[in-house]
Amino acid sequence: MFGQALAMHRRVAGLTQEDLSALSGVSVRTIQALESGSSRNAQHSTALLLADALRLGPDDQQWFLSGARRRRSGVARGVDGGSGILDADPILGRDVEIAAIEQEFARGARLLTLLGPGGVGKTRLARVIAARRVASKSGVTVWADLETLQAPEDVLPGIARALEIPEIGDQPLFDRIADMLDLPRTLLVLDNFEHLPGAAPHVAALLAAAPALDILVTTREALRLAGEKALLIDPLILPRRSDAPIALAANPAVALFMRSRAAATPARAAAAERHGSDGDGGRMSRDLDQAAEIVQRLDGLPLAIELAAAQGAVMPLATIVALLESSGLAALARGRRDGPGRFATMDAAVGWSVDLLPPDAQRLFRLLGVFRGGFTTEAIAGVAAVAGAPILVASLPLLAESQLIQPDPATPQARFRMLEPVRMVAVARLRDNGEEPAARRAHAAWVHRWARKQARVVAGPDPLSALDALDADLPNIRAAIAASAEPAIGDTSDALLTITALSQFWEVRGRFREGRAALTEALAAAGPDAPRTTPLLDAIFWSGYLPYLQSDVPAMDAAVARLRPLAEADGTPEYAVRALILDVLRRDAAGAPCADLLPVARAAHALMADQPREVSWQQSLVILANLHVQCGDYESALPLLRDYEDWANARESLLHVIAAKDWLGFALLRLARADEARALFGESLSRNLRLGSVGTTPNALLGYALSITQPGATKDDLERGAMLLGALDWLIEQHGYPIGEVEASAMASARARISATLGEPRFADLLAAGAKRFPDDLASLVTH
């Protein structure tokens, strides 16, 4: 109804009836009469004034104005007894899809299928296309809802009912249908075809018998007919976390949530919301932020958004966010009473497709619910094998054809993903079938093995593919670590092994918080009295080292206090050295003089003198060399760092080679060998940028900037150095990297030198420009 549409748009705009009257010039009494239904139609001029005041977009305005004087010209009744085509709600965010559908028909396509998962809005799109055909008055539109039909042989009688053709007559039913449809610009919409694939030959026969006919089908699986054009309908575009409130309000997914919530909110609650205490718009801004988080968690699936919005009418939005996190599908439990049964709940919408699958495909669907953030075919096969059912992988194409999984375009690998609301249904069914614990165990076991395999690649000569793979599968790694922390599911030692194996990944990709949180969770699960094991000792060491990278001295204190007695009880040099290393780093971060720390570092390195290939030997070597640099003894540092470079090259570890070049570069800078240092830092920085490294880039950035801004540098070098320092400032601000005292002093001198030469305003502009160029546009600043 026009009045309902008016009230909805007014609430979404945050206007009272009085506000709308003032903006439009339409009296409050008229607005009240229209919204209450006592006046059912508005004059076209009145509707135009209201539409302009509400600042409706083109599509919303078209629907709004058509609602002022609705007609039913050219619309045949549907199977359900009423077409409802012109009564569809305004559609949001589908301009591209509407244009694509109409363009395909304009190009001569006669059979167009709209594909997509349940709840993505295929039926609503079809209604828009049908309504636009009707509004153009250029032909006939026939709507046939096939949902209630049981078998392929029911389809022709269903179409006949839509056309109001008696099923008994002189001609065969097919011929009478074809004659009725063979008119210029006739559109037949077949809604919900997926459960009737055997009726596809009827569709082909109708197209052949009625040359003037176009057919639009909504389905979850293509009909596989000659000449068929299939369009995949994606969920709504998601907002970005950085979007301002005005951009959030314009985002289609957020707007759908806010509109649906407003429509479901009782009038008294809506009035209270309009007259809330936040006169500065603070409440609206918070609502938009929370709505954005909700639609992101629901992957932009329109049905799930509308179901969540129904909850938003009766509870705070923050509560819905928490429910989605803790309870999954239960957060979408308030079903619709006015729509088809398959759209009453998410389980009904998704189950419509799942229940059509054979048993093995249904079991695979349930199993895939344990994956988070997507999965590769290798992962599916691995988990299915661990679960003792490798044959399930053969059902993967059926899930893809039914739109229950989709290719993930966000990653370069061959990956699939489940929309989060669909995954919620899979998890609920997994739980209902009593399969969840075993499935989570299988998932955790495979992910741990896979992640540790990738960590070994990260430590080698070509780490990029493994770094990207680990980034893509972080949600699965998190889920496996969380599962292993539960006694009924996994083994805490398994989680600790994986977390520490990923130490280089956490550092290189700047995911210090991620690594620290995982360590904290796993160590807490192990408990303070956990038996002394290699995974436990490694985890405690890294629980102190990762905080060092963020200058978190209290966290380092706690790690040293826990590691020292365990290392002494262990009795092996490796962990005694690690305890000493962590203590040196802790005291260094707290500001202890380097001269006090040198004897401790020498003692630590001496403990590993007869094990020069071990990681602890390398760690103690680097610590000792860097302390010599801090103390100004560059000649002593240089041979130690050459040893580190040889060690890294022998191990063919690119990340260690990069680090060795950085530390050598700093020593060479102190020895006034800036050209040699510049070459080392340039190579290191270029490699870091190619790797997409965040955590290992700051040293290279700083070193290269210092090497090109030495006294006597050209203006071009000073400008490039300023931009590199701006990128470094941004990294430090985002991640809290520690900068040593010597490096900090050199950086301050370089900044003063650049500012004095270029002027403070120009220097400030270059710093800001450099921050914006990280990481994609920094490579052009590096010359060898």
XYZ file of N, CA and C in Angstrom, residues 5 71 267 319 436 461 473 478 510 560 686 754:
36
model
N 4.245 2.366 2.319
C 5.515 2.757 1.709
C 5.937 4.148 2.184
N -2.322 -0.114 -10.859
C -3.223 -0.775 -11.797
C -2.700 -2.177 -12.049
N 4.644 1.119 16.394
C 4.609 2.580 16.277
C 5.112 3.273 17.525
N 22.665 -6.581 20.864
C 22.287 -7.931 21.297
C 22.230 -8.878 20.100
N 28.517 -33.006 15.249
C 29.374 -31.833 15.405
C 30.722 -32.135 16.072
N 62.847 -20.806 0.888
C 63.306 -19.795 -0.076
C 62.201 -19.044 -0.797
N 43.302 -18.607 5.072
C 42.683 -19.606 5.945
C 42.786 -19.268 7.421
N 41.956 -20.179 13.276
C 41.370 -19.747 14.555
C 40.409 -20.797 15.092
N 52.445 -8.979 10.237
C 52.055 -7.965 11.217
C 50.867 -8.362 12.069
N 58.925 -14.256 30.972
C 60.233 -14.596 31.541
C 60.067 -15.312 32.879
N 62.656 -4.139 -1.230
C 61.975 -4.632 -2.427
C 61.385 -6.019 -2.183
N 66.099 16.654 6.825
C 65.160 16.801 5.709
C 64.306 18.046 5.893
